[in-house]
PDB file of C-alpha atoms and ligand atoms in Angstrom:
ATOM      1  CA  MET A 730      -2.884  13.082   7.766  1.00  0.00           C
ATOM      2  CA  ASN A 731      -1.083   9.999   6.454  1.00  0.00           C
ATOM      3  CA  GLN A 732       1.587  12.016   4.332  1.00  0.00           C
ATOM      4  CA  PRO A 733       5.059  11.200   5.914  1.00  0.00           C
ATOM      5  CA  ILE A 734       7.123  14.299   6.290  1.00  0.00           C
ATOM      6  CA  LEU A 735       9.997  12.543   8.166  1.00  0.00           C
ATOM      7  CA  GLU A 736      11.342   9.098   7.372  1.00  0.00           C
ATOM      8  CA  CYS A 737      14.242   7.708   9.415  1.00  0.00           C
ATOM      9  CA  LYS A 738      15.803   4.510   7.615  1.00  0.00           C
ATOM     10  CA  ASN A 739      18.248   2.275   9.458  1.00  0.00           C
ATOM     11  CA  ILE A 740      19.884   4.906  11.568  1.00  0.00           C
ATOM     12  CA  CYS A 741      22.916   3.893  13.226  1.00  0.00           C
ATOM     13  CA  PHE A 742      25.265   6.101  15.372  1.00  0.00           C
ATOM     14  CA  SER A 743      28.373   5.709  17.665  1.00  0.00           C
ATOM     15  CA  TYR A 744      30.114   8.082  19.781  1.00  0.00           C
ATOM     16  CA  HIS A 745      33.877   8.022  19.666  1.00  0.00           C
ATOM     17  CA  ASN A 746      36.288   9.342  22.208  1.00  0.00           C
ATOM     18  CA  LEU A 747      39.500   8.444  24.094  1.00  0.00           C
ATOM     19  CA  ASN A 748      37.853   5.475  25.952  1.00  0.00           C
ATOM     20  CA  GLY A 749      36.632   3.964  22.759  1.00  0.00           C
ATOM     21  CA  GLU A 750      33.387   3.505  21.013  1.00  0.00           C
ATOM     22  CA  THR A 751      29.894   3.895  22.543  1.00  0.00           C
ATOM     23  CA  ARG A 752      27.218   2.420  20.153  1.00  0.00           C
ATOM     24  CA  ALA A 753      24.079   4.588  20.782  1.00  0.00           C
ATOM     25  CA  LEU A 754      21.727   3.779  17.954  1.00  0.00           C
ATOM     26  CA  THR A 755      21.196   0.515  15.868  1.00  0.00           C
ATOM     27  CA  ASN A 756      18.910   0.393  12.923  1.00  0.00           C
ATOM     28  CA  ILE A 757      16.346   2.920  13.927  1.00  0.00           C
ATOM     29  CA  SER A 758      13.460   3.159  11.313  1.00  0.00           C
ATOM     30  CA  PHE A 759      10.221   4.826  11.555  1.00  0.00           C
ATOM     31  CA  GLN A 760       8.253   7.610   9.909  1.00  0.00           C
ATOM     32  CA  VAL A 761       6.318  10.588  11.153  1.00  0.00           C
ATOM     33  CA  ASN A 762       3.145  11.806   9.295  1.00  0.00           C
ATOM     34  CA  LYS A 763       2.148  15.329   8.780  1.00  0.00           C
ATOM     35  CA  GLY A 764       0.475  16.886  11.682  1.00  0.00           C
ATOM     36  CA  GLU A 765       1.257  13.740  13.999  1.00  0.00           C
ATOM     37  CA  PHE A 766       2.502  14.146  17.524  1.00  0.00           C
ATOM     38  CA  LEU A 767       4.894  11.417  18.185  1.00  0.00           C
ATOM     39  CA  ALA A 768       6.299  10.630  21.669  1.00  0.00           C
ATOM     40  CA  ILE A 769       9.602   8.591  22.242  1.00  0.00           C
ATOM     41  CA  VAL A 770      10.276   6.935  25.497  1.00  0.00           C
ATOM     42  CA  GLY A 771      13.064   4.701  26.710  1.00  0.00           C
ATOM     43  CA  PRO A 772      15.542   4.141  29.501  1.00  0.00           C
ATOM     44  CA  SER A 773      17.873   6.923  30.412  1.00  0.00           C
ATOM     45  CA  GLY A 774      20.808   7.050  28.402  1.00  0.00           C
ATOM     46  CA  CYS A 775      19.456   4.847  25.462  1.00  0.00           C
ATOM     47  CA  GLY A 776      20.027   7.389  22.848  1.00  0.00           C
ATOM     48  CA  LYS A 777      16.903   9.635  22.644  1.00  0.00           C
ATOM     49  CA  SER A 778      18.557  12.841  22.631  1.00  0.00           C
ATOM     50  CA  THR A 779      21.011  11.477  20.060  1.00  0.00           C
ATOM     51  CA  LEU A 780      18.252  10.522  17.826  1.00  0.00           C
ATOM     52  CA  LEU A 781      16.696  13.787  18.076  1.00  0.00           C
ATOM     53  CA  SER A 782      20.202  15.634  17.162  1.00  0.00           C
ATOM     54  CA  ILE A 783      20.420  13.388  14.106  1.00  0.00           C
ATOM     55  CA  ILE A 784      16.872  14.427  12.956  1.00  0.00           C
ATOM     56  CA  ALA A 785      17.719  17.986  13.512  1.00  0.00           C
ATOM     57  CA  GLY A 786      20.955  17.624  11.350  1.00  0.00           C
ATOM     58  CA  LEU A 787      23.163  18.406  14.272  1.00  0.00           C
ATOM     59  CA  LEU A 788      24.821  14.966  14.112  1.00  0.00           C
ATOM     60  CA  GLU A 789      25.575  12.867  11.038  1.00  0.00           C
ATOM     61  CA  PRO A 790      24.349   9.336  11.271  1.00  0.00           C
ATOM     62  CA  GLU A 791      27.035   6.590  10.811  1.00  0.00           C
ATOM     63  CA  SER A 792      24.848   4.873   8.298  1.00  0.00           C
ATOM     64  CA  GLY A 793      21.202   5.026   7.239  1.00  0.00           C
ATOM     65  CA  GLU A 794      19.355   8.164   6.101  1.00  0.00           C
ATOM     66  CA  ILE A 795      16.865  10.719   7.180  1.00  0.00           C
ATOM     67  CA  ILE A 796      14.342  11.817   4.686  1.00  0.00           C
ATOM     68  CA  LEU A 797      12.938  15.229   5.269  1.00  0.00           C
ATOM     69  CA  SER A 798      11.411  17.580   2.780  1.00  0.00           C
ATOM     70  CA  GLU A 799      13.324  20.775   2.271  1.00  0.00           C
ATOM     71  CA  HIS A 800      10.690  22.958   3.823  1.00  0.00           C
ATOM     72  CA  GLU A 801      10.766  20.901   7.033  1.00  0.00           C
ATOM     73  CA  LYS A 802      14.637  20.849   6.917  1.00  0.00           C
ATOM     74  CA  LYS A 803      14.734  24.583   6.752  1.00  0.00           C
ATOM     75  CA  HIS A 804      12.091  25.058   9.578  1.00  0.00           C
ATOM     76  CA  ILE A 805      12.881  22.841  12.436  1.00  0.00           C
ATOM     77  CA  GLY A 806      12.125  24.066  15.803  1.00  0.00           C
ATOM     78  CA  TYR A 807      13.980  22.641  18.790  1.00  0.00           C
ATOM     79  CA  MET A 808      12.910  23.064  22.549  1.00  0.00           C
ATOM     80  CA  LEU A 809      15.034  21.625  25.331  1.00  0.00           C
ATOM     81  CA  GLN A 810      14.770  21.424  29.107  1.00  0.00           C
ATOM     82  CA  GLN A 811      16.215  24.709  29.773  1.00  0.00           C
ATOM     83  CA  ASP A 812      14.472  27.712  28.332  1.00  0.00           C
ATOM     84  CA  HIS A 813      17.487  29.345  27.240  1.00  0.00           C
ATOM     85  CA  LEU A 814      15.988  32.810  27.393  1.00  0.00           C
ATOM     86  CA  LEU A 815      18.436  35.591  27.242  1.00  0.00           C
ATOM     87  CA  GLU A 816      18.152  37.486  30.671  1.00  0.00           C
ATOM     88  CA  TRP A 817      19.079  40.909  29.206  1.00  0.00           C
ATOM     89  CA  ARG A 818      16.315  40.884  26.795  1.00  0.00           C
ATOM     90  CA  THR A 819      12.475  41.340  27.411  1.00  0.00           C
ATOM     91  CA  ILE A 820      10.044  38.476  26.848  1.00  0.00           C
ATOM     92  CA  TRP A 821       9.023  40.299  23.761  1.00  0.00           C
ATOM     93  CA  LYS A 822      12.877  40.749  22.446  1.00  0.00           C
ATOM     94  CA  ASN A 823      13.477  37.085  23.436  1.00  0.00           C
ATOM     95  CA  ILE A 824      10.479  36.030  21.261  1.00  0.00           C
ATOM     96  CA  LEU A 825      11.502  37.976  18.123  1.00  0.00           C
ATOM     97  CA  LEU A 826      15.201  36.816  18.435  1.00  0.00           C
ATOM     98  CA  GLY A 827      14.709  34.184  15.679  1.00  0.00           C
ATOM     99  CA  PRO A 828      13.251  36.608  13.055  1.00  0.00           C
ATOM    100  CA  GLU A 829      15.781  39.199  14.083  1.00  0.00           C
ATOM    101  CA  ILE A 830      18.681  36.751  13.337  1.00  0.00           C
ATOM    102  CA  THR A 831      17.409  35.419  10.254  1.00  0.00           C
ATOM    103  CA  LYS A 832      16.519  38.918   9.037  1.00  0.00           C
ATOM    104  CA  THR A 833      12.787  37.930   8.646  1.00  0.00           C
ATOM    105  CA  LEU A 834      11.186  40.191  11.099  1.00  0.00           C
ATOM    106  CA  THR A 835       7.955  41.635   9.420  1.00  0.00           C
ATOM    107  CA  LYS A 836       4.789  43.283  10.641  1.00  0.00           C
ATOM    108  CA  GLU A 837       3.195  39.869  10.334  1.00  0.00           C
ATOM    109  CA  LYS A 838       5.718  38.265  12.490  1.00  0.00           C
ATOM    110  CA  GLU A 839       5.139  40.783  15.218  1.00  0.00           C
ATOM    111  CA  GLU A 840       1.407  40.326  14.801  1.00  0.00           C
ATOM    112  CA  LEU A 841       1.758  36.443  15.181  1.00  0.00           C
ATOM    113  CA  ALA A 842       4.008  37.073  18.309  1.00  0.00           C
ATOM    114  CA  LEU A 843       1.295  39.248  19.780  1.00  0.00           C
ATOM    115  CA  LYS A 844      -1.228  36.800  18.998  1.00  0.00           C
ATOM    116  CA  LEU A 845       0.500  33.837  20.627  1.00  0.00           C
ATOM    117  CA  LEU A 846       1.366  35.974  23.815  1.00  0.00           C
ATOM    118  CA  SER A 847      -2.178  37.005  24.082  1.00  0.00           C
ATOM    119  CA  ASP A 848      -3.705  33.471  23.405  1.00  0.00           C
ATOM    120  CA  TYR A 849      -1.210  31.934  25.984  1.00  0.00           C
ATOM    121  CA  GLY A 850      -1.663  34.271  28.651  1.00  0.00           C
ATOM    122  CA  LEU A 851       1.744  36.091  28.561  1.00  0.00           C
ATOM    123  CA  LEU A 852       0.790  39.465  26.853  1.00  0.00           C
ATOM    124  CA  LYS A 853       1.044  41.469  30.090  1.00  0.00           C
ATOM    125  CA  PHE A 854       4.266  40.103  30.695  1.00  0.00           C
ATOM    126  CA  LYS A 855       5.973  40.926  27.409  1.00  0.00           C
ATOM    127  CA  ASP A 856       8.040  43.883  28.791  1.00  0.00           C
ATOM    128  CA  LYS A 857       9.345  41.830  31.464  1.00  0.00           C
ATOM    129  CA  LYS A 858      12.581  40.116  31.880  1.00  0.00           C
ATOM    130  CA  PRO A 859      12.798  36.233  32.015  1.00  0.00           C
ATOM    131  CA  SER A 860      13.708  36.148  35.748  1.00  0.00           C
ATOM    132  CA  GLU A 861      10.433  38.057  36.500  1.00  0.00           C
ATOM    133  CA  LEU A 862       8.349  34.986  35.275  1.00  0.00           C
ATOM    134  CA  SER A 863       7.665  31.543  36.735  1.00  0.00           C
ATOM    135  CA  GLY A 864       9.299  28.295  35.386  1.00  0.00           C
ATOM    136  CA  GLY A 865       6.149  27.574  33.549  1.00  0.00           C
ATOM    137  CA  MET A 866       5.692  30.874  32.119  1.00  0.00           C
ATOM    138  CA  LYS A 867       9.295  30.787  30.928  1.00  0.00           C
ATOM    139  CA  GLN A 868       8.752  27.529  29.189  1.00  0.00           C
ATOM    140  CA  ARG A 869       5.662  28.884  27.514  1.00  0.00           C
ATOM    141  CA  ALA A 870       7.582  31.943  26.269  1.00  0.00           C
ATOM    142  CA  ALA A 871      10.260  29.487  24.945  1.00  0.00           C
ATOM    143  CA  LEU A 872       7.641  27.682  23.113  1.00  0.00           C
ATOM    144  CA  ILE A 873       6.262  30.932  21.653  1.00  0.00           C
ATOM    145  CA  ARG A 874       9.821  31.870  20.471  1.00  0.00           C
ATOM    146  CA  THR A 875      10.072  28.672  18.707  1.00  0.00           C
ATOM    147  CA  MET A 876       6.449  28.917  17.238  1.00  0.00           C
ATOM    148  CA  VAL A 877       7.167  32.386  15.756  1.00  0.00           C
ATOM    149  CA  MET A 878       9.585  30.799  13.481  1.00  0.00           C
ATOM    150  CA  GLU A 879       6.610  28.734  12.201  1.00  0.00           C
ATOM    151  CA  PRO A 880       8.417  25.355  12.256  1.00  0.00           C
ATOM    152  CA  GLY A 881       7.500  22.563   9.846  1.00  0.00           C
ATOM    153  CA  LEU A 882       8.707  19.989  12.525  1.00  0.00           C
ATOM    154  CA  LEU A 883       8.998  20.662  16.172  1.00  0.00           C
ATOM    155  CA  LEU A 884      11.468  18.640  18.189  1.00  0.00           C
ATOM    156  CA  LEU A 885      11.069  18.644  22.022  1.00  0.00           C
ATOM    157  CA  ASP A 886      13.693  17.099  24.239  1.00  0.00           C
ATOM    158  CA  GLU A 887      12.229  16.738  27.845  1.00  0.00           C
ATOM    159  CA  PRO A 888      11.018  20.194  27.761  1.00  0.00           C
ATOM    160  CA  PHE A 889       9.028  20.020  31.034  1.00  0.00           C
ATOM    161  CA  SER A 890      11.735  18.156  33.178  1.00  0.00           C
ATOM    162  CA  ALA A 891      12.857  21.291  34.941  1.00  0.00           C
ATOM    163  CA  LEU A 892       9.241  22.163  36.191  1.00  0.00           C
ATOM    164  CA  ASP A 893       7.808  21.190  39.453  1.00  0.00           C
ATOM    165  CA  TYR A 894       4.912  18.601  39.150  1.00  0.00           C
ATOM    166  CA  GLN A 895       1.956  20.992  39.264  1.00  0.00           C
ATOM    167  CA  SER A 896       3.607  23.382  36.658  1.00  0.00           C
ATOM    168  CA  ARG A 897       4.500  20.518  34.662  1.00  0.00           C
ATOM    169  CA  LEU A 898       0.863  19.337  34.388  1.00  0.00           C
ATOM    170  CA  MET A 899      -0.352  22.930  33.530  1.00  0.00           C
ATOM    171  CA  VAL A 900       2.472  23.787  31.009  1.00  0.00           C
ATOM    172  CA  SER A 901       2.461  20.274  29.263  1.00  0.00           C
ATOM    173  CA  ALA A 902      -1.458  20.659  28.677  1.00  0.00           C
ATOM    174  CA  ASP A 903      -0.956  24.142  27.451  1.00  0.00           C
ATOM    175  CA  ILE A 904       1.845  23.451  25.091  1.00  0.00           C
ATOM    176  CA  GLY A 905       0.033  20.369  23.925  1.00  0.00           C
ATOM    177  CA  ASN A 906      -2.953  22.481  23.080  1.00  0.00           C
ATOM    178  CA  ILE A 907      -0.772  25.055  21.269  1.00  0.00           C
ATOM    179  CA  ILE A 908       0.960  22.472  19.125  1.00  0.00           C
ATOM    180  CA  ARG A 909      -2.438  20.752  18.403  1.00  0.00           C
ATOM    181  CA  ALA A 910      -4.104  24.169  17.465  1.00  0.00           C
ATOM    182  CA  CYS A 911      -1.267  25.054  15.106  1.00  0.00           C
ATOM    183  CA  GLY A 912      -1.297  21.476  13.575  1.00  0.00           C
ATOM    184  CA  ILE A 913       2.506  21.273  13.924  1.00  0.00           C
ATOM    185  CA  THR A 914       4.097  17.929  13.560  1.00  0.00           C
ATOM    186  CA  ALA A 915       5.920  17.060  16.658  1.00  0.00           C
ATOM    187  CA  ILE A 916       8.568  14.554  18.348  1.00  0.00           C
ATOM    188  CA  LEU A 917       8.402  14.735  22.020  1.00  0.00           C
ATOM    189  CA  ILE A 918      10.944  12.899  24.159  1.00  0.00           C
ATOM    190  CA  THR A 919      10.000  12.285  27.613  1.00  0.00           C
ATOM    191  CA  HIS A 920      10.465  10.053  30.556  1.00  0.00           C
ATOM    192  CA  ASP A 921       7.007  10.670  31.929  1.00  0.00           C
ATOM    193  CA  LEU A 922       4.773   7.891  30.606  1.00  0.00           C
ATOM    194  CA  SER A 923       1.558   9.568  31.489  1.00  0.00           C
ATOM    195  CA  GLU A 924       2.744  12.895  29.509  1.00  0.00           C
ATOM    196  CA  ALA A 925       3.554  10.644  26.549  1.00  0.00           C
ATOM    197  CA  ILE A 926      -0.061   9.061  26.618  1.00  0.00           C
ATOM    198  CA  SER A 927      -1.898  12.362  27.073  1.00  0.00           C
ATOM    199  CA  LEU A 928      -0.038  14.379  24.524  1.00  0.00           C
ATOM    200  CA  SER A 929       0.827  11.939  21.673  1.00  0.00           C
ATOM    201  CA  ASP A 930      -0.929  10.146  18.766  1.00  0.00           C
ATOM    202  CA  ARG A 931       1.696   7.448  18.868  1.00  0.00           C
ATOM    203  CA  ILE A 932       4.434   6.214  21.206  1.00  0.00           C
ATOM    204  CA  LEU A 933       7.905   4.699  20.218  1.00  0.00           C
ATOM    205  CA  VAL A 934       9.369   2.613  22.941  1.00  0.00           C
ATOM    206  CA  LEU A 935      13.236   2.441  22.810  1.00  0.00           C
ATOM    207  CA  LYS A 936      15.420  -0.466  24.055  1.00  0.00           C
ATOM    208  CA  ARG A 937      18.246  -0.060  26.169  1.00  0.00           C
ATOM    209  CA  ARG A 938      21.589   1.495  24.310  1.00  0.00           C
ATOM    210  CA  PRO A 939      22.251   0.848  21.610  1.00  0.00           C
ATOM    211  CA  ALA A 940      18.757   1.861  21.023  1.00  0.00           C
ATOM    212  CA  THR A 941      16.563   0.007  18.655  1.00  0.00           C
ATOM    213  CA  ILE A 942      12.714   0.450  18.321  1.00  0.00           C
ATOM    214  CA  LYS A 943      10.993  -2.017  20.743  1.00  0.00           C
ATOM    215  CA  LYS A 944       7.291  -1.245  20.303  1.00  0.00           C
ATOM    216  CA  ASP A 945       5.229   1.404  18.254  1.00  0.00           C
ATOM    217  CA  ILE A 946       1.959   2.052  20.070  1.00  0.00           C
ATOM    218  CA  PRO A 947      -0.776   3.818  18.559  1.00  0.00           C
ATOM    219  CA  VAL A 948      -2.755   6.032  21.276  1.00  0.00           C
ATOM    220  CA  HIS A 949      -6.442   6.197  20.886  1.00  0.00           C
ATOM    221  CA  LEU A 950      -8.388   7.623  23.674  1.00  0.00           C
ATOM    222  CA  THR A 951     -12.066   8.251  24.253  1.00  0.00           C
ATOM    223  CA  LEU A 952     -12.079  11.818  25.245  1.00  0.00           C
ATOM    224  CA  LEU A 953     -14.888  13.822  26.690  1.00  0.00           C
ATOM    225  CA  GLU A 954     -12.994  16.939  26.053  1.00  0.00           C
ATOM    226  CA  ASN A 955      -9.820  17.220  23.940  1.00  0.00           C
ATOM    227  CA  THR A 956      -7.144  18.254  26.538  1.00  0.00           C
ATOM    228  CA  PRO A 957      -4.146  16.399  27.856  1.00  0.00           C
ATOM    229  CA  LEU A 958      -5.510  16.581  31.392  1.00  0.00           C
ATOM    230  CA  ALA A 959      -9.005  14.955  30.280  1.00  0.00           C
ATOM    231  CA  ALA A 960      -6.780  12.422  28.576  1.00  0.00           C
ATOM    232  CA  ARG A 961      -5.502  11.067  31.985  1.00  0.00           C
ATOM    233  CA  ASN A 962      -9.037  10.229  32.884  1.00  0.00           C
ATOM    234  CA  ALA A 963      -9.794   8.299  29.600  1.00  0.00           C
ATOM    235  CA  PRO A 964     -10.720   4.675  30.073  1.00  0.00           C
ATOM    236  CA  GLU A 965      -7.860   3.367  27.728  1.00  0.00           C
ATOM    237  CA  PHE A 966      -5.293   5.277  29.793  1.00  0.00           C
ATOM    238  CA  GLN A 967      -4.599   2.854  32.619  1.00  0.00           C
ATOM    239  CA  ASP A 968      -3.996  -0.093  30.193  1.00  0.00           C
ATOM    240  CA  LEU A 969      -1.815   2.097  28.010  1.00  0.00           C
ATOM    241  CA  PHE A 970       0.234   3.119  30.974  1.00  0.00           C
ATOM    242  CA  SER A 971       0.701  -0.482  32.365  1.00  0.00           C
ATOM    243  CA  LEU A 972       1.795  -1.482  28.927  1.00  0.00           C
ATOM    244  CA  LEU A 973       4.401   1.084  28.738  1.00  0.00           C
ATOM    245  CA  TRP A 974       5.555   0.572  32.158  1.00  0.00           C
ATOM    246  CA  LYS A 975       6.022  -3.021  31.570  1.00  0.00           C
ATOM    247  CA  GLU A 976       8.123  -2.510  28.348  1.00  0.00           C
ATOM    248  CA  ILE A 977      10.245   0.132  30.102  1.00  0.00           C
ATOM    249  CA  SER A 978      10.882  -1.745  33.321  1.00  0.00           C
ATOM    250  CA  ASP A 979      11.703  -4.898  31.356  1.00  0.00           C
ATOM    251  CA  GLU A 980      14.529  -2.719  29.947  1.00  0.00           C
ATOM    252  CA  TYR A 981      15.817  -1.832  33.425  1.00  0.00           C
ATOM    253  CA  GLN A 982      15.413  -5.310  34.640  1.00  0.00           C
ATOM    254  CA  GLY A 983      18.298  -6.486  32.206  1.00  0.00           C
ATOM    255  CA  GLU A 984      20.771  -4.313  33.977  1.00  0.00           C
ATOM    256  CA  ASN A 985      20.367  -5.949  37.345  1.00  0.00           C
TER     257      ASN A 985
HETATM  258  P1  ADP B 223      19.102   9.764  26.394  1.00  0.00           P
HETATM  259  O1  ADP B 223      18.689  10.990  25.865  1.00  0.00           O
HETATM  260  O2  ADP B 223      18.246   8.662  25.993  1.00  0.00           O
HETATM  261  O3  ADP B 223      19.266   9.678  27.918  1.00  0.00           O
HETATM  262  P2  ADP B 223      21.672  10.076  24.980  1.00  0.00           P
HETATM  263  O4  ADP B 223      21.264  10.307  23.454  1.00  0.00           O
HETATM  264  O5  ADP B 223      21.904  11.441  25.472  1.00  0.00           O
HETATM  265  O6  ADP B 223      20.598   9.407  25.804  1.00  0.00           O
HETATM  266  O7  ADP B 223      23.039   9.250  25.063  1.00  0.00           O
HETATM  267  C1  ADP B 223      23.088   7.973  24.503  1.00  0.00           C
HETATM  268  C2  ADP B 223      24.198   7.337  25.000  1.00  0.00           C
HETATM  269  O8  ADP B 223      25.495   8.057  24.600  1.00  0.00           O
HETATM  270  C3  ADP B 223      24.554   7.488  26.532  1.00  0.00           C
HETATM  271  O9  ADP B 223      24.884   6.236  27.054  1.00  0.00           O
HETATM  272  C4  ADP B 223      25.790   8.518  26.538  1.00  0.00           C
HETATM  273  O10 ADP B 223      26.445   8.317  27.742  1.00  0.00           O
HETATM  274  C5  ADP B 223      26.320   8.451  25.397  1.00  0.00           C
HETATM  275  N1  ADP B 223      26.862   9.582  25.021  1.00  0.00           N
HETATM  276  C6  ADP B 223      26.062  10.797  24.718  1.00  0.00           C
HETATM  277  N2  ADP B 223      26.763  11.918  24.361  1.00  0.00           N
HETATM  278  C7  ADP B 223      28.005  11.458  24.210  1.00  0.00           C
HETATM  279  C8  ADP B 223      29.337  12.023  23.812  1.00  0.00           C
HETATM  280  N3  ADP B 223      29.368  13.371  23.445  1.00  0.00           N
HETATM  281  N4  ADP B 223      30.439  11.227  23.941  1.00  0.00           N
HETATM  282  C9  ADP B 223      30.464   9.757  24.155  1.00  0.00           C
HETATM  283  N5  ADP B 223      29.123   9.240  24.521  1.00  0.00           N
HETATM  284  C10 ADP B 223      28.096  10.047  24.547  1.00  0.00           C
HETATM  285 MG1   MG B 224      18.381  12.971  26.672  1.00  0.00          MG
END
């Protein structure tokens, strides 16, 4: 468990445009171990998505270094708020899009896709179009599409934000279970503190922009059953929630 697969060392980043420079990240350093589920929380606009884009290799850091093994670099999964399913393709065709594009579509991939669809209650929707599914089902389909690529590192940028509260609880629990069952290393950005506590092993709290790491909080919950919904009833939950709430609201205080 304690084998780091990602190391961020002193990451700094600024955006440059006609209005000048916006410094987004200052000296961000942390590491993520194999199989770990890390949540990142912080005030809106502090630089969370920027950090994820840098880890994904979509943006170059201004200074600092991202150390990621070759295998994980080639197998990064990225899931966003929108499901980005293609409406003209069936769910099955959407799920197999990645292997199709990368020319890695094999019988085994199809079997994996079928297993994931069946495990997560979408098998009977496989020949439907995305618009025929609920928001929660579409997000699950989007996750299966990502999982079919067998990512070594999964990056999730507020993936449940577009869902209503009820679906959000159900889908985040489902998705948490899928990720745990597959033992995938994941980084989840969320503004929902309960979600961060119930899904993750560790939570990084970022300061206001330019973001630095304010706190690195391990999450140890006493659970009767290992589900994210049960996590919300764990005895440690309330104290962790209060701690995070204080850290985040202190950041907003400075703005007034
Ligand atoms: P978060 O995901 O934490 O809400 P972002 O990483 O999206 O924050 O953005 C961090 C800061 O950088 C914000 O203040 C945002 O306005 C600014 N920013 C984001 N993208 C750009 C861009 N393309 N050009 C200039 N500034 C940007
Ligand atoms: Mg964001």
